[in-house]
């Protein structure tokens, strides 16, 4: 028996901005929780973990402890340009 990742939970400083970015970047649908969180779901028929974003309420301290590698469906350079256009950091 093995396990798989069902969900990533990220504490974020700007919940609305991060929900817009990650939903557009991944093509996920956003559903807001009653607690102010945002849960992102993959498109129907596409396997993938959900992403749960919750506001941290405190400034970031130190290095992030999670690094996500994304794979482009098409031209990698065009995808980098698209993600930067959505507000992602260049480089």
PDB file of N, CA and C in Angstrom:
ATOM      1  N   UNK A   1       0.845  -1.175   0.000  1.00  0.00           N
ATOM      2  CA  UNK A   1       0.000   0.000   0.000  1.00  0.00           C
ATOM      3  C   UNK A   1       0.888   1.236   0.000  1.00  0.00           C
ATOM      4  N   UNK A   2       0.490   2.242  -0.736  1.00  0.00           N
ATOM      5  CA  UNK A   2       1.214   3.510  -0.755  1.00  0.00           C
ATOM      6  C   UNK A   2       0.236   4.645  -0.492  1.00  0.00           C
ATOM      7  N   UNK A   3       0.779   5.793  -0.231  1.00  0.00           N
ATOM      8  CA  UNK A   3      -0.033   6.994  -0.004  1.00  0.00           C
ATOM      9  C   UNK A   3       0.144   7.951  -1.173  1.00  0.00           C
ATOM     10  N   UNK A   4      -0.739   8.902  -1.270  1.00  0.00           N
ATOM     11  CA  UNK A   4      -0.606   9.960  -2.266  1.00  0.00           C
ATOM     12  C   UNK A   4      -0.987  11.285  -1.614  1.00  0.00           C
ATOM     13  N   UNK A   5      -0.547  12.365  -2.199  1.00  0.00           N
ATOM     14  CA  UNK A   5      -0.866  13.690  -1.674  1.00  0.00           C
ATOM     15  C   UNK A   5      -2.281  14.057  -2.110  1.00  0.00           C
ATOM     16  N   UNK A   6      -3.148  14.321  -1.154  1.00  0.00           N
ATOM     17  CA  UNK A   6      -4.532  14.696  -1.451  1.00  0.00           C
ATOM     18  C   UNK A   6      -4.725  16.202  -1.415  1.00  0.00           C
ATOM     19  N   UNK A   7      -3.904  16.891  -0.609  1.00  0.00           N
ATOM     20  CA  UNK A   7      -4.084  18.330  -0.455  1.00  0.00           C
ATOM     21  C   UNK A   7      -2.793  18.972   0.032  1.00  0.00           C
ATOM     22  N   UNK A   8      -2.528  20.158  -0.474  1.00  0.00           N
ATOM     23  CA  UNK A   8      -1.470  21.017   0.055  1.00  0.00           C
ATOM     24  C   UNK A   8      -2.154  22.139   0.806  1.00  0.00           C
ATOM     25  N   UNK A   9      -1.681  22.463   1.992  1.00  0.00           N
ATOM     26  CA  UNK A   9      -2.209  23.586   2.757  1.00  0.00           C
ATOM     27  C   UNK A   9      -1.103  24.620   2.878  1.00  0.00           C
ATOM     28  N   UNK A  10      -1.414  25.841   2.460  1.00  0.00           N
ATOM     29  CA  UNK A  10      -0.430  26.912   2.473  1.00  0.00           C
ATOM     30  C   UNK A  10      -0.939  28.077   3.310  1.00  0.00           C
ATOM     31  N   UNK A  11      -0.118  28.566   4.219  1.00  0.00           N
ATOM     32  CA  UNK A  11      -0.415  29.802   4.932  1.00  0.00           C
ATOM     33  C   UNK A  11       0.081  30.946   4.061  1.00  0.00           C
ATOM     34  N   UNK A  12      -0.779  31.917   3.806  1.00  0.00           N
ATOM     35  CA  UNK A  12      -0.422  33.017   2.907  1.00  0.00           C
ATOM     36  C   UNK A  12      -0.749  34.353   3.559  1.00  0.00           C
ATOM     37  N   UNK A  13       0.003  35.366   3.178  1.00  0.00           N
ATOM     38  CA  UNK A  13      -0.215  36.708   3.710  1.00  0.00           C
ATOM     39  C   UNK A  13      -1.387  37.420   3.060  1.00  0.00           C
ATOM     40  N   UNK A  14      -1.542  37.265   1.757  1.00  0.00           N
ATOM     41  CA  UNK A  14      -2.619  37.925   1.008  1.00  0.00           C
ATOM     42  C   UNK A  14      -3.478  36.841   0.364  1.00  0.00           C
ATOM     43  N   UNK A  15      -4.494  36.412   1.081  1.00  0.00           N
ATOM     44  CA  UNK A  15      -5.308  35.277   0.661  1.00  0.00           C
ATOM     45  C   UNK A  15      -5.970  35.504  -0.698  1.00  0.00           C
ATOM     46  N   UNK A  16      -6.584  36.663  -0.905  1.00  0.00           N
ATOM     47  CA  UNK A  16      -7.273  36.921  -2.172  1.00  0.00           C
ATOM     48  C   UNK A  16      -6.307  36.895  -3.351  1.00  0.00           C
ATOM     49  N   UNK A  17      -5.180  37.540  -3.186  1.00  0.00           N
ATOM     50  CA  UNK A  17      -4.179  37.578  -4.267  1.00  0.00           C
ATOM     51  C   UNK A  17      -3.660  36.181  -4.588  1.00  0.00           C
ATOM     52  N   UNK A  18      -3.355  35.406  -3.565  1.00  0.00           N
ATOM     53  CA  UNK A  18      -2.828  34.063  -3.789  1.00  0.00           C
ATOM     54  C   UNK A  18      -3.889  33.129  -4.371  1.00  0.00           C
ATOM     55  N   UNK A  19      -5.142  33.289  -3.962  1.00  0.00           N
ATOM     56  CA  UNK A  19      -6.219  32.471  -4.534  1.00  0.00           C
ATOM     57  C   UNK A  19      -6.370  32.775  -6.023  1.00  0.00           C
ATOM     58  N   UNK A  20      -6.325  34.061  -6.388  1.00  0.00           N
ATOM     59  CA  UNK A  20      -6.416  34.432  -7.813  1.00  0.00           C
ATOM     60  C   UNK A  20      -5.232  33.868  -8.594  1.00  0.00           C
ATOM     61  N   UNK A  21      -4.027  34.018  -8.046  1.00  0.00           N
ATOM     62  CA  UNK A  21      -2.835  33.548  -8.751  1.00  0.00           C
ATOM     63  C   UNK A  21      -2.867  32.035  -8.948  1.00  0.00           C
ATOM     64  N   UNK A  22      -3.034  31.277  -7.865  1.00  0.00           N
ATOM     65  CA  UNK A  22      -2.952  29.823  -7.968  1.00  0.00           C
ATOM     66  C   UNK A  22      -4.108  29.227  -8.759  1.00  0.00           C
ATOM     67  N   UNK A  23      -5.287  29.809  -8.665  1.00  0.00           N
ATOM     68  CA  UNK A  23      -6.399  29.275  -9.462  1.00  0.00           C
ATOM     69  C   UNK A  23      -6.146  29.497 -10.946  1.00  0.00           C
ATOM     70  N   UNK A  24      -5.630  30.679 -11.312  1.00  0.00           N
ATOM     71  CA  UNK A  24      -5.315  30.946 -12.722  1.00  0.00           C
ATOM     72  C   UNK A  24      -4.119  30.124 -13.186  1.00  0.00           C
ATOM     73  N   UNK A  25      -3.099  29.994 -12.347  1.00  0.00           N
ATOM     74  CA  UNK A  25      -1.895  29.253 -12.723  1.00  0.00           C
ATOM     75  C   UNK A  25      -2.200  27.780 -12.969  1.00  0.00           C
ATOM     76  N   UNK A  26      -3.043  27.190 -12.123  1.00  0.00           N
ATOM     77  CA  UNK A  26      -3.314  25.755 -12.200  1.00  0.00           C
ATOM     78  C   UNK A  26      -4.598  25.406 -12.946  1.00  0.00           C
ATOM     79  N   UNK A  27      -5.422  26.414 -13.245  1.00  0.00           N
ATOM     80  CA  UNK A  27      -6.715  26.142 -13.870  1.00  0.00           C
ATOM     81  C   UNK A  27      -7.702  25.539 -12.886  1.00  0.00           C
ATOM     82  N   UNK A  28      -7.525  25.828 -11.602  1.00  0.00           N
ATOM     83  CA  UNK A  28      -8.376  25.296 -10.542  1.00  0.00           C
ATOM     84  C   UNK A  28      -9.549  26.243 -10.269  1.00  0.00           C
ATOM     85  N   UNK A  29     -10.590  25.698  -9.657  1.00  0.00           N
ATOM     86  CA  UNK A  29     -11.752  26.471  -9.228  1.00  0.00           C
ATOM     87  C   UNK A  29     -11.599  26.809  -7.752  1.00  0.00           C
ATOM     88  N   UNK A  30     -11.943  28.049  -7.382  1.00  0.00           N
ATOM     89  CA  UNK A  30     -11.831  28.491  -5.991  1.00  0.00           C
ATOM     90  C   UNK A  30     -13.190  28.405  -5.304  1.00  0.00           C
ATOM     91  N   UNK A  31     -13.188  27.848  -4.115  1.00  0.00           N
ATOM     92  CA  UNK A  31     -14.369  27.874  -3.249  1.00  0.00           C
ATOM     93  C   UNK A  31     -13.929  28.454  -1.911  1.00  0.00           C
ATOM     94  N   UNK A  32     -14.642  29.468  -1.469  1.00  0.00           N
ATOM     95  CA  UNK A  32     -14.297  30.112  -0.203  1.00  0.00           C
ATOM     96  C   UNK A  32     -14.949  29.379   0.954  1.00  0.00           C
ATOM     97  N   UNK A  33     -14.201  29.235   2.025  1.00  0.00           N
ATOM     98  CA  UNK A  33     -14.711  28.593   3.225  1.00  0.00           C
ATOM     99  C   UNK A  33     -15.331  29.612   4.165  1.00  0.00           C
ATOM    100  N   UNK A  34     -16.193  29.162   5.029  1.00  0.00           N
ATOM    101  CA  UNK A  34     -16.821  30.036   6.010  1.00  0.00           C
ATOM    102  C   UNK A  34     -15.825  30.634   6.992  1.00  0.00           C
ATOM    103  N   UNK A  35     -14.656  30.018   7.086  1.00  0.00           N
ATOM    104  CA  UNK A  35     -13.612  30.511   7.986  1.00  0.00           C
ATOM    105  C   UNK A  35     -12.684  31.505   7.301  1.00  0.00           C
ATOM    106  N   UNK A  36     -13.007  31.905   6.058  1.00  0.00           N
ATOM    107  CA  UNK A  36     -12.179  32.851   5.325  1.00  0.00           C
ATOM    108  C   UNK A  36     -11.111  32.197   4.473  1.00  0.00           C
ATOM    109  N   UNK A  37     -10.984  30.889   4.544  1.00  0.00           N
ATOM    110  CA  UNK A  37      -9.980  30.198   3.735  1.00  0.00           C
ATOM    111  C   UNK A  37     -10.460  30.071   2.295  1.00  0.00           C
ATOM    112  N   UNK A  38      -9.576  29.640   1.431  1.00  0.00           N
ATOM    113  CA  UNK A  38      -9.916  29.375   0.031  1.00  0.00           C
ATOM    114  C   UNK A  38      -9.407  27.986  -0.311  1.00  0.00           C
ATOM    115  N   UNK A  39     -10.275  27.173  -0.891  1.00  0.00           N
ATOM    116  CA  UNK A  39      -9.877  25.833  -1.301  1.00  0.00           C
ATOM    117  C   UNK A  39      -9.951  25.779  -2.818  1.00  0.00           C
ATOM    118  N   UNK A  40      -8.886  25.319  -3.443  1.00  0.00           N
ATOM    119  CA  UNK A  40      -8.797  25.256  -4.898  1.00  0.00           C
ATOM    120  C   UNK A  40      -8.919  23.808  -5.341  1.00  0.00           C
ATOM    121  N   UNK A  41      -9.803  23.584  -6.311  1.00  0.00           N
ATOM    122  CA  UNK A  41     -10.090  22.235  -6.806  1.00  0.00           C
ATOM    123  C   UNK A  41      -9.683  22.100  -8.265  1.00  0.00           C
ATOM    124  N   UNK A  42      -9.091  20.955  -8.639  1.00  0.00           N
ATOM    125  CA  UNK A  42      -8.733  20.738 -10.043  1.00  0.00           C
ATOM    126  C   UNK A  42      -9.986  20.607 -10.901  1.00  0.00           C
ATOM    127  N   UNK A  43      -9.835  20.829 -12.212  1.00  0.00           N
ATOM    128  CA  UNK A  43     -10.982  20.676 -13.110  1.00  0.00           C
ATOM    129  C   UNK A  43     -11.518  19.247 -13.063  1.00  0.00           C
ATOM    130  N   UNK A  44     -12.820  19.080 -13.328  1.00  0.00           N
ATOM    131  CA  UNK A  44     -13.400  17.736 -13.341  1.00  0.00           C
ATOM    132  C   UNK A  44     -12.640  16.810 -14.294  1.00  0.00           C
ATOM    133  N   UNK A  45     -12.385  15.610 -13.839  1.00  0.00           N
ATOM    134  CA  UNK A  45     -11.701  14.621 -14.660  1.00  0.00           C
ATOM    135  C   UNK A  45     -10.191  14.733 -14.667  1.00  0.00           C
ATOM    136  N   UNK A  46      -9.655  15.752 -14.015  1.00  0.00           N
ATOM    137  CA  UNK A  46      -8.198  15.906 -13.960  1.00  0.00           C
ATOM    138  C   UNK A  46      -7.725  15.588 -12.546  1.00  0.00           C
ATOM    139  N   UNK A  47      -6.955  14.535 -12.395  1.00  0.00           N
ATOM    140  CA  UNK A  47      -6.502  14.198 -11.046  1.00  0.00           C
ATOM    141  C   UNK A  47      -5.528  15.247 -10.529  1.00  0.00           C
ATOM    142  N   UNK A  48      -5.517  15.397  -9.277  1.00  0.00           N
ATOM    143  CA  UNK A  48      -4.576  16.325  -8.672  1.00  0.00           C
ATOM    144  C   UNK A  48      -5.023  16.670  -7.271  1.00  0.00           C
ATOM    145  N   UNK A  49      -4.092  17.065  -6.442  1.00  0.00           N
ATOM    146  CA  UNK A  49      -4.448  17.432  -5.080  1.00  0.00           C
ATOM    147  C   UNK A  49      -5.192  18.765  -5.053  1.00  0.00           C
ATOM    148  N   UNK A  50      -6.002  18.950  -4.021  1.00  0.00           N
ATOM    149  CA  UNK A  50      -6.587  20.259  -3.786  1.00  0.00           C
ATOM    150  C   UNK A  50      -5.527  21.131  -3.118  1.00  0.00           C
ATOM    151  N   UNK A  51      -5.729  22.426  -3.180  1.00  0.00           N
ATOM    152  CA  UNK A  51      -4.831  23.379  -2.532  1.00  0.00           C
ATOM    153  C   UNK A  51      -5.685  24.206  -1.581  1.00  0.00           C
ATOM    154  N   UNK A  52      -5.341  24.201  -0.313  1.00  0.00           N
ATOM    155  CA  UNK A  52      -6.082  24.951   0.686  1.00  0.00           C
ATOM    156  C   UNK A  52      -5.212  26.121   1.107  1.00  0.00           C
ATOM    157  N   UNK A  53      -5.729  27.324   0.909  1.00  0.00           N
ATOM    158  CA  UNK A  53      -5.015  28.538   1.293  1.00  0.00           C
ATOM    159  C   UNK A  53      -5.684  29.121   2.525  1.00  0.00           C
ATOM    160  N   UNK A  54      -4.876  29.431   3.516  1.00  0.00           N
ATOM    161  CA  UNK A  54      -5.419  30.075   4.712  1.00  0.00           C
ATOM    162  C   UNK A  54      -4.555  31.274   5.059  1.00  0.00           C
ATOM    163  N   UNK A  55      -5.210  32.361   5.429  1.00  0.00           N
ATOM    164  CA  UNK A  55      -4.490  33.574   5.793  1.00  0.00           C
ATOM    165  C   UNK A  55      -3.668  33.356   7.046  1.00  0.00           C
ATOM    166  N   UNK A  56      -2.425  33.826   7.002  1.00  0.00           N
ATOM    167  CA  UNK A  56      -1.539  33.604   8.145  1.00  0.00           C
ATOM    168  C   UNK A  56      -1.715  34.665   9.218  1.00  0.00           C
ATOM    169  N   UNK A  57      -2.053  35.888   8.819  1.00  0.00           N
ATOM    170  CA  UNK A  57      -2.222  36.953   9.797  1.00  0.00           C
ATOM    171  C   UNK A  57      -0.920  37.486  10.356  1.00  0.00           C
ATOM    172  N   UNK A  58       0.197  36.874   9.991  1.00  0.00           N
ATOM    173  CA  UNK A  58       1.500  37.345  10.456  1.00  0.00           C
ATOM    174  C   UNK A  58       2.445  37.448   9.268  1.00  0.00           C
ATOM    175  N   UNK A  59       3.399  38.368   9.342  1.00  0.00           N
ATOM    176  CA  UNK A  59       4.363  38.485   8.244  1.00  0.00           C
ATOM    177  C   UNK A  59       5.222  37.229   8.115  1.00  0.00           C
ATOM    178  N   UNK A  60       5.679  36.994   6.909  1.00  0.00           N
ATOM    179  CA  UNK A  60       6.559  35.854   6.641  1.00  0.00           C
ATOM    180  C   UNK A  60       7.872  36.040   7.395  1.00  0.00           C
ATOM    181  N   UNK A  61       8.345  34.947   7.975  1.00  0.00           N
ATOM    182  CA  UNK A  61       9.649  34.960   8.638  1.00  0.00           C
ATOM    183  C   UNK A  61      10.475  33.825   8.079  1.00  0.00           C
ATOM    184  N   UNK A  62      11.620  34.128   7.575  1.00  0.00           N
ATOM    185  CA  UNK A  62      12.507  33.086   7.083  1.00  0.00           C
ATOM    186  C   UNK A  62      12.109  32.546   5.725  1.00  0.00           C
ATOM    187  N   UNK A  63      12.786  31.496   5.351  1.00  0.00           N
ATOM    188  CA  UNK A  63      12.602  30.870   4.045  1.00  0.00           C
ATOM    189  C   UNK A  63      11.342  30.005   4.027  1.00  0.00           C
ATOM    190  N   UNK A  64      10.648  29.999   2.869  1.00  0.00           N
ATOM    191  CA  UNK A  64       9.506  29.095   2.715  1.00  0.00           C
ATOM    192  C   UNK A  64       9.991  27.655   2.826  1.00  0.00           C
ATOM    193  N   UNK A  65       9.186  26.809   3.406  1.00  0.00           N
ATOM    194  CA  UNK A  65       9.575  25.417   3.595  1.00  0.00           C
ATOM    195  C   UNK A  65       8.941  24.490   2.573  1.00  0.00           C
ATOM    196  N   UNK A  66       8.270  25.051   1.587  1.00  0.00           N
ATOM    197  CA  UNK A  66       7.651  24.250   0.541  1.00  0.00           C
ATOM    198  C   UNK A  66       7.999  24.858  -0.806  1.00  0.00           C
ATOM    199  N   UNK A  67       8.383  24.024  -1.729  1.00  0.00           N
ATOM    200  CA  UNK A  67       8.723  24.464  -3.082  1.00  0.00           C
ATOM    201  C   UNK A  67       7.929  23.596  -4.043  1.00  0.00           C
ATOM    202  N   UNK A  68       7.081  24.221  -4.857  1.00  0.00           N
ATOM    203  CA  UNK A  68       6.284  23.477  -5.828  1.00  0.00           C
ATOM    204  C   UNK A  68       6.906  23.621  -7.209  1.00  0.00           C
ATOM    205  N   UNK A  69       7.139  22.523  -7.877  1.00  0.00           N
ATOM    206  CA  UNK A  69       7.615  22.532  -9.256  1.00  0.00           C
ATOM    207  C   UNK A  69       6.421  22.328 -10.172  1.00  0.00           C
ATOM    208  N   UNK A  70       6.240  23.241 -11.116  1.00  0.00           N
ATOM    209  CA  UNK A  70       5.141  23.154 -12.071  1.00  0.00           C
ATOM    210  C   UNK A  70       5.672  22.659 -13.406  1.00  0.00           C
ATOM    211  N   UNK A  71       4.860  21.891 -14.112  1.00  0.00           N
ATOM    212  CA  UNK A  71       5.208  21.386 -15.438  1.00  0.00           C
ATOM    213  C   UNK A  71       4.283  22.052 -16.444  1.00  0.00           C
ATOM    214  N   UNK A  72       4.856  22.673 -17.466  1.00  0.00           N
ATOM    215  CA  UNK A  72       4.060  23.361 -18.490  1.00  0.00           C
ATOM    216  C   UNK A  72       3.433  22.356 -19.443  1.00  0.00           C
ATOM    217  N   UNK A  73       2.184  22.619 -19.832  1.00  0.00           N
ATOM    218  CA  UNK A  73       1.518  21.785 -20.838  1.00  0.00           C
ATOM    219  C   UNK A  73       2.069  22.062 -22.233  1.00  0.00           C
ATOM    220  N   UNK A  74       2.638  23.236 -22.427  1.00  0.00           N
ATOM    221  CA  UNK A  74       3.155  23.626 -23.743  1.00  0.00           C
ATOM    222  C   UNK A  74       4.563  24.170 -23.620  1.00  0.00           C
ATOM    223  N   UNK A  75       4.822  25.276 -24.288  1.00  0.00           N
ATOM    224  CA  UNK A  75       6.135  25.917 -24.316  1.00  0.00           C
ATOM    225  C   UNK A  75       6.502  26.448 -22.922  1.00  0.00           C
ATOM    226  N   UNK A  76       7.592  25.968 -22.322  1.00  0.00           N
ATOM    227  CA  UNK A  76       7.958  26.410 -20.976  1.00  0.00           C
ATOM    228  C   UNK A  76       8.191  27.921 -20.868  1.00  0.00           C
ATOM    229  N   UNK A  77       8.839  28.524 -21.859  1.00  0.00           N
ATOM    230  CA  UNK A  77       9.100  29.969 -21.803  1.00  0.00           C
ATOM    231  C   UNK A  77       7.794  30.757 -21.826  1.00  0.00           C
ATOM    232  N   UNK A  78       6.851  30.325 -22.645  1.00  0.00           N
ATOM    233  CA  UNK A  78       5.549  30.997 -22.702  1.00  0.00           C
ATOM    234  C   UNK A  78       4.811  30.842 -21.376  1.00  0.00           C
ATOM    235  N   UNK A  79       4.958  29.692 -20.738  1.00  0.00           N
ATOM    236  CA  UNK A  79       4.297  29.469 -19.446  1.00  0.00           C
ATOM    237  C   UNK A  79       4.909  30.348 -18.373  1.00  0.00           C
ATOM    238  N   UNK A  80       6.229  30.513 -18.382  1.00  0.00           N
ATOM    239  CA  UNK A  80       6.878  31.418 -17.429  1.00  0.00           C
ATOM    240  C   UNK A  80       6.337  32.827 -17.620  1.00  0.00           C
ATOM    241  N   UNK A  81       6.249  33.284 -18.864  1.00  0.00           N
ATOM    242  CA  UNK A  81       5.709  34.621 -19.143  1.00  0.00           C
ATOM    243  C   UNK A  81       4.278  34.749 -18.628  1.00  0.00           C
ATOM    244  N   UNK A  82       3.471  33.717 -18.826  1.00  0.00           N
ATOM    245  CA  UNK A  82       2.079  33.744 -18.365  1.00  0.00           C
ATOM    246  C   UNK A  82       2.009  33.840 -16.842  1.00  0.00           C
ATOM    247  N   UNK A  83       2.829  33.046 -16.148  1.00  0.00           N
ATOM    248  CA  UNK A  83       2.816  33.054 -14.688  1.00  0.00           C
ATOM    249  C   UNK A  83       3.321  34.379 -14.126  1.00  0.00           C
ATOM    250  N   UNK A  84       4.337  34.954 -14.738  1.00  0.00           N
ATOM    251  CA  UNK A  84       4.822  36.271 -14.314  1.00  0.00           C
ATOM    252  C   UNK A  84       3.730  37.312 -14.549  1.00  0.00           C
ATOM    253  N   UNK A  85       3.022  37.205 -15.672  1.00  0.00           N
ATOM    254  CA  UNK A  85       1.913  38.113 -15.955  1.00  0.00           C
ATOM    255  C   UNK A  85       0.785  38.004 -14.936  1.00  0.00           C
ATOM    256  N   UNK A  86       0.631  36.834 -14.330  1.00  0.00           N
ATOM    257  CA  UNK A  86      -0.383  36.631 -13.293  1.00  0.00           C
ATOM    258  C   UNK A  86       0.065  37.165 -11.932  1.00  0.00           C
ATOM    259  N   UNK A  87       1.335  37.571 -11.834  1.00  0.00           N
ATOM    260  CA  UNK A  87       1.844  38.102 -10.578  1.00  0.00           C
ATOM    261  C   UNK A  87       2.905  37.255  -9.920  1.00  0.00           C
ATOM    262  N   UNK A  88       3.310  36.172 -10.568  1.00  0.00           N
ATOM    263  CA  UNK A  88       4.365  35.324 -10.023  1.00  0.00           C
ATOM    264  C   UNK A  88       5.714  36.019 -10.108  1.00  0.00           C
ATOM    265  N   UNK A  89       6.633  35.655  -9.238  1.00  0.00           N
ATOM    266  CA  UNK A  89       7.951  36.285  -9.277  1.00  0.00           C
ATOM    267  C   UNK A  89       8.760  35.814 -10.483  1.00  0.00           C
ATOM    268  N   UNK A  90       9.431  36.731 -11.165  1.00  0.00           N
ATOM    269  CA  UNK A  90      10.271  36.307 -12.292  1.00  0.00           C
ATOM    270  C   UNK A  90      11.482  35.527 -11.801  1.00  0.00           C
ATOM    271  N   UNK A  91      11.940  34.617 -12.635  1.00  0.00           N
ATOM    272  CA  UNK A  91      13.152  33.863 -12.337  1.00  0.00           C
ATOM    273  C   UNK A  91      12.868  32.730 -11.461  1.00  0.00           C
TER     274      UNK A  91
END
